[in-house]
Short mmCIF file of C-alpha atoms in Angstrom, two decimals:
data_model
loop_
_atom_site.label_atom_id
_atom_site.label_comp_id
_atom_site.label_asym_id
_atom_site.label_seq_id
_atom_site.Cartn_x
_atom_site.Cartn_y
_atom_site.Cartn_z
CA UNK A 78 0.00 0.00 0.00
CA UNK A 79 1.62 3.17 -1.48
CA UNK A 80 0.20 6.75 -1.32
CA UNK A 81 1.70 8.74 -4.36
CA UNK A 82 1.70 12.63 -3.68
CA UNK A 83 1.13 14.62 -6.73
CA UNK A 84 2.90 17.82 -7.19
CA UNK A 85 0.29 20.51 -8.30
CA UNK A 86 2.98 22.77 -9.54
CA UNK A 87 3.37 20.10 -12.53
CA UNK A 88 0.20 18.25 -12.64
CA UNK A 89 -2.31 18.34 -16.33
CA UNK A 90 -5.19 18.38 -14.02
CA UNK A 91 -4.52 21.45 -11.87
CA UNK A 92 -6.54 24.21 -13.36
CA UNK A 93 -9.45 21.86 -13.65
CA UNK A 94 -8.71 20.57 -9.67
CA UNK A 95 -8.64 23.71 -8.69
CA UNK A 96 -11.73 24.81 -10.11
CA UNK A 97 -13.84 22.33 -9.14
CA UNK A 98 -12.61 22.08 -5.85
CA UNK A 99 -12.50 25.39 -5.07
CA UNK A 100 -14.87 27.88 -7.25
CA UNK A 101 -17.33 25.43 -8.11
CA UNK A 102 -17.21 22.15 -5.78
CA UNK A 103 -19.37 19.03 -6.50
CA UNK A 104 -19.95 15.48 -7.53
CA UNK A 105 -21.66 13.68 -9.98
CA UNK A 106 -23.38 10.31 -10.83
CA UNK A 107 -23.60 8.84 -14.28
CA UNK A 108 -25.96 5.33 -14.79
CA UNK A 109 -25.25 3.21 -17.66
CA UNK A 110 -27.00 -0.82 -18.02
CA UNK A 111 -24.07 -2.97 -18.68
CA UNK A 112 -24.99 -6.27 -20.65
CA UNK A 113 -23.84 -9.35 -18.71
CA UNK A 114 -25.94 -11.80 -20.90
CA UNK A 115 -22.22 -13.58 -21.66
CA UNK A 116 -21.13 -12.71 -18.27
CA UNK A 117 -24.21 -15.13 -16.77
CA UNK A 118 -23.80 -17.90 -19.14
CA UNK A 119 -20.19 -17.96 -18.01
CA UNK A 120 -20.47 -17.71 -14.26
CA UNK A 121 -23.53 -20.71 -14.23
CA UNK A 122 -21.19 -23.43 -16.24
CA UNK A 123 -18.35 -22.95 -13.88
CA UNK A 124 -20.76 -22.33 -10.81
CA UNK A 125 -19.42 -18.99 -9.96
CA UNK A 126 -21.35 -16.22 -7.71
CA UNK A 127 -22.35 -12.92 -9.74
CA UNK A 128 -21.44 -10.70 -6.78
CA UNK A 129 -17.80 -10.92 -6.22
CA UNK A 130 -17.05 -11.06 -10.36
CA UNK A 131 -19.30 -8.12 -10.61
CA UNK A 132 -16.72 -6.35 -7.72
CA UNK A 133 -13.40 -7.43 -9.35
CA UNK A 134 -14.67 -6.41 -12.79
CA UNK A 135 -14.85 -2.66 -10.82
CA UNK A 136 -11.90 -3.06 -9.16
CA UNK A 137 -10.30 -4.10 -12.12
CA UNK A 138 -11.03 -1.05 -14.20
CA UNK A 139 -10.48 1.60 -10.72
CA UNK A 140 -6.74 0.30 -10.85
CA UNK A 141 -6.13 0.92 -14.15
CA UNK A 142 -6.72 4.27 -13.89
CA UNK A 143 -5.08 6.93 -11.23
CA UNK A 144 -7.96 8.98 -11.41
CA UNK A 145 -10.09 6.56 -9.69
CA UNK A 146 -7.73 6.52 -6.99
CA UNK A 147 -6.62 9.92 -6.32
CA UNK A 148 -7.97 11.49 -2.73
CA UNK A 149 -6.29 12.99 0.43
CA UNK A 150 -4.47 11.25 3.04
CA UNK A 151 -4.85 11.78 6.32
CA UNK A 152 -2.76 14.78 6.55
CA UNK A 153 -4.58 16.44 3.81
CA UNK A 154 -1.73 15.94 1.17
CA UNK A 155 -3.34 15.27 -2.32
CA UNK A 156 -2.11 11.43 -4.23
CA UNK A 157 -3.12 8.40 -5.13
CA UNK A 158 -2.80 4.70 -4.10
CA UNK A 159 -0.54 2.15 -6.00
CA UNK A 160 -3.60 0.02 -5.51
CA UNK A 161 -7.16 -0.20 -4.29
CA UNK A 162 -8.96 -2.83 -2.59
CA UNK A 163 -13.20 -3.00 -2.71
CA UNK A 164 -14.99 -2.46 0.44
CA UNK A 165 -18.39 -4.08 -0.68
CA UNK A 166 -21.90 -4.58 1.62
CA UNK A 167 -23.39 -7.79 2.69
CA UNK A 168 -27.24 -7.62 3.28
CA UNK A 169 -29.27 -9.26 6.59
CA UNK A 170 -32.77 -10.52 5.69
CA UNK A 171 -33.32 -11.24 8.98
CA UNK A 172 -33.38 -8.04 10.32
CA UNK A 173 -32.65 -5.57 7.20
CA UNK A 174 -29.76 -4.30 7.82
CA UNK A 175 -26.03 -4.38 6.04
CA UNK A 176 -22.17 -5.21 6.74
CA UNK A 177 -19.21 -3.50 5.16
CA UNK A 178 -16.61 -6.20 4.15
CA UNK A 179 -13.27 -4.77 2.73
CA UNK A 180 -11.40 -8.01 0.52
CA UNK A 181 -7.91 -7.43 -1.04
CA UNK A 182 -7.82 -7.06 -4.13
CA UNK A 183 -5.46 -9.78 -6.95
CA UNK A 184 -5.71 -8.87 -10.40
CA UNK A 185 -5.72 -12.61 -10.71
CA UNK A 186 -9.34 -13.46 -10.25
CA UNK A 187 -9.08 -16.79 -8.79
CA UNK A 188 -7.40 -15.35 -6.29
CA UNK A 189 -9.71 -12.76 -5.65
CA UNK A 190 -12.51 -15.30 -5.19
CA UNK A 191 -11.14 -17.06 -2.98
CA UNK A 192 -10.26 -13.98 -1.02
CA UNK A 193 -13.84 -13.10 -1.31
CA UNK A 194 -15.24 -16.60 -0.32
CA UNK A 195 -13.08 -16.95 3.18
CA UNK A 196 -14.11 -13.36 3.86
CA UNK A 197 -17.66 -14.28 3.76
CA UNK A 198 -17.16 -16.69 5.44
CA UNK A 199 -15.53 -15.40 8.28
CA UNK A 200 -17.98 -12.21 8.41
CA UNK A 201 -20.78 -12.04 6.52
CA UNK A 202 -22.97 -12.59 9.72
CA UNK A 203 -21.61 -10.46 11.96
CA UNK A 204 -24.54 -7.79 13.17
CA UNK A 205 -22.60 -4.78 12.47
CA UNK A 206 -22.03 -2.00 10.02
CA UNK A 207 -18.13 -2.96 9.44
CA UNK A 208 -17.20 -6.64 9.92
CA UNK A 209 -13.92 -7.00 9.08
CA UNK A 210 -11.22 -4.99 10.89
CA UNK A 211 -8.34 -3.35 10.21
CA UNK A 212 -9.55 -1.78 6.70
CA UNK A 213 -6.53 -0.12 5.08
CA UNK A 214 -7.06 3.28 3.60
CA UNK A 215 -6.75 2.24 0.06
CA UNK A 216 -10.41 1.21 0.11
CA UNK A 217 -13.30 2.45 -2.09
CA UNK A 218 -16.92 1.64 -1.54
CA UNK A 219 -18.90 -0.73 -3.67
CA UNK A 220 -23.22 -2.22 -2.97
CA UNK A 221 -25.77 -3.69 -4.40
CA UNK A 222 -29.52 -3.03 -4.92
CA UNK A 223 -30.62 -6.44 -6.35
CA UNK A 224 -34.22 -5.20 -5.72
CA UNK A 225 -34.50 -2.45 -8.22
CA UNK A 226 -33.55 -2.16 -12.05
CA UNK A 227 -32.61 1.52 -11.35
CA UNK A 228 -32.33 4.12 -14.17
CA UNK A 229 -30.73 6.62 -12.04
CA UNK A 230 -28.77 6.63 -8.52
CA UNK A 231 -26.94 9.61 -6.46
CA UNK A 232 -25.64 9.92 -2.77
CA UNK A 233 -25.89 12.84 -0.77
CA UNK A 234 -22.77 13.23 1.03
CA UNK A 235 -23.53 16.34 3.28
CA UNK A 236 -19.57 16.69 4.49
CA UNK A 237 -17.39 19.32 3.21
CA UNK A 238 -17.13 17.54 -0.42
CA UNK A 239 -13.36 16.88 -0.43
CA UNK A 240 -14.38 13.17 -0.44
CA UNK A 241 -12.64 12.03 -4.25
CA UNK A 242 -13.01 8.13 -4.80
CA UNK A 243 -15.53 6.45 -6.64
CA UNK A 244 -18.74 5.28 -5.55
CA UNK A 245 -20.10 2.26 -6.93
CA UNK A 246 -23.66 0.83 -7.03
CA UNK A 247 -25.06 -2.04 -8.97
CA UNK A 248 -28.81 -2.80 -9.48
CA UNK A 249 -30.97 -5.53 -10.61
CA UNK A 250 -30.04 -6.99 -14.05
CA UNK A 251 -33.12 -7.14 -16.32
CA UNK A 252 -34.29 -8.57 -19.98
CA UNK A 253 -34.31 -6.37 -22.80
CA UNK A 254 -33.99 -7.31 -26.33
CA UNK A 255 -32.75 -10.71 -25.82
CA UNK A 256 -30.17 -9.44 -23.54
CA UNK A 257 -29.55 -9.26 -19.72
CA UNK A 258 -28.61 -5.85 -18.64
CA UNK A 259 -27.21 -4.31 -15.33
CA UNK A 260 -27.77 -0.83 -13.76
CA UNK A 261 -24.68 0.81 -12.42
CA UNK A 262 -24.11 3.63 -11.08
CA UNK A 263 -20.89 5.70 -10.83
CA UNK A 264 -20.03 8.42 -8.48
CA UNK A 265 -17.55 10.69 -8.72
CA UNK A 266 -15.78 14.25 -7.80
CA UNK A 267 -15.74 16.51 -10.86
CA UNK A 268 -12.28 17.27 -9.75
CA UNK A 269 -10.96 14.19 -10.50
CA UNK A 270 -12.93 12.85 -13.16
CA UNK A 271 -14.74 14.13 -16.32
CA UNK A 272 -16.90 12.33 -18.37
CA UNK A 273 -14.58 11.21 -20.46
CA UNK A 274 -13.25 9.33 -17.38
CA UNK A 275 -16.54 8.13 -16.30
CA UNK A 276 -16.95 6.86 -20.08
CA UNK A 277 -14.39 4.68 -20.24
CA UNK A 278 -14.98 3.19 -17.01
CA UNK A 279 -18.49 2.08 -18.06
CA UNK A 280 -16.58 0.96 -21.50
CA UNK A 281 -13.90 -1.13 -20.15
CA UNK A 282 -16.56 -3.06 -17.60
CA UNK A 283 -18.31 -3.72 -20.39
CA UNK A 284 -15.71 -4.92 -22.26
CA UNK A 285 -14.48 -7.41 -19.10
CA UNK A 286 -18.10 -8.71 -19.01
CA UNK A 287 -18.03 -9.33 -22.50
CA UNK A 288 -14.55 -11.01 -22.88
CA UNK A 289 -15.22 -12.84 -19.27
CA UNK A 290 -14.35 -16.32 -20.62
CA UNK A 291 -10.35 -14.59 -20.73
CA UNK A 292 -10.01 -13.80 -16.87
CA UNK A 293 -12.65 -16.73 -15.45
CA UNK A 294 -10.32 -19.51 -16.52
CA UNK A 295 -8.31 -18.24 -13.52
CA UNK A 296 -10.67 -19.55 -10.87
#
């Protein structure tokens, strides 16, 4: 776990940083459907859960890119992480409510998975809002709404809107056309991502979940 300070001096981005950080600070959310039709024909023959391919496919793409993990330390200095591991939630039926599991993150998939199965094992049932301890800082958030094909989805973060990572929220995959497709939503701070970065994030998942037969041999 690395934390890469950028100098502003020489950094692209600075003008555009600046501005929306400082004159005109905010976030925005951008919904796309991703088709998973080969994605769900692939995960059923070799009996593999939805959830945790649907996380590394995100966490794939977010460390590609240092956008996606640029934010402030904890001394207020301005980087971004080598790497980034997903911090996903785990619904209760019993009683409604959620848990936070971080996993770390292998570009490998099969070792992913199998990172993702012994944490849920371990902690999906424990009754509280973070399950797992000692979550390193190089986390970003990822859930689920399997209830709802969404069209659109935003958090409110009332803080003081310096918070810069990605915000990730699937829906419920529905037919259309002959295909199966998947809300997601994408948050991000217009300081560190356009739409041009948003774009190709919703282009390369789609990609992975089309070319899925290449990284699920792994498992």
């Amino acid at each position: 776990m690395y934390f890469n300070l950028i100098e502003k001096e020489n950094w692209s981005r600075r003008p555009y940083f600046d501005h929306y950080m400082n004159n005109v600070r905010c976030t925005y959310s951008i919904t796309a459907n991703i088709d998973i039709t080969e994605l769900l024909i692939q995960l059923k023959k070799n009996n593999i859960k939805l959830y945790p391919a649907l996380i590394y496919m995100a966490a794939k793409v977010i460390n590609r890119h240092e956008e996606f993990r640029t934010c402030f330390d904890e001394d207020g200095n301005l980087g971004y992480w080598e790497n980034m591991n997903p911090c996903f939630t785990v619904f209760h039926k019993d009683d409604e409510t959620f848990t936070n599991i971080w996993t770390m993150y292998s570009d490998d998939f099969g070792i992913f998975y199998r990172n993702y199965i012994d944490d849920m094992k371990k902690y999906s049932d424990i009754k509280k809002i973070s399950a797992k301890e000692n979550e390193p800082k190089n986390t970003f958030p990822i859930s689920c709404t399997p209830w709802v094909s969404f069209t659109g989805f935003n958090l409110n973060i009332y803080a003081d809107g310096t918070y810069l990572l990605p915000i990730i929220t699937y829906g419920k995959y529905f037919e259309q056309d002959g295909k199966l497709l998947l809300p997601l939503s994408l948050q991000v701070h217009h300081a560190v991502c356009d739409g041009y970065h948003t774009s190709r994030f919703f282009t390369e998942l789609q990609t992975l979940s089309q070319s899925c037969d290449e990284w699920l041999l792994s498992k």
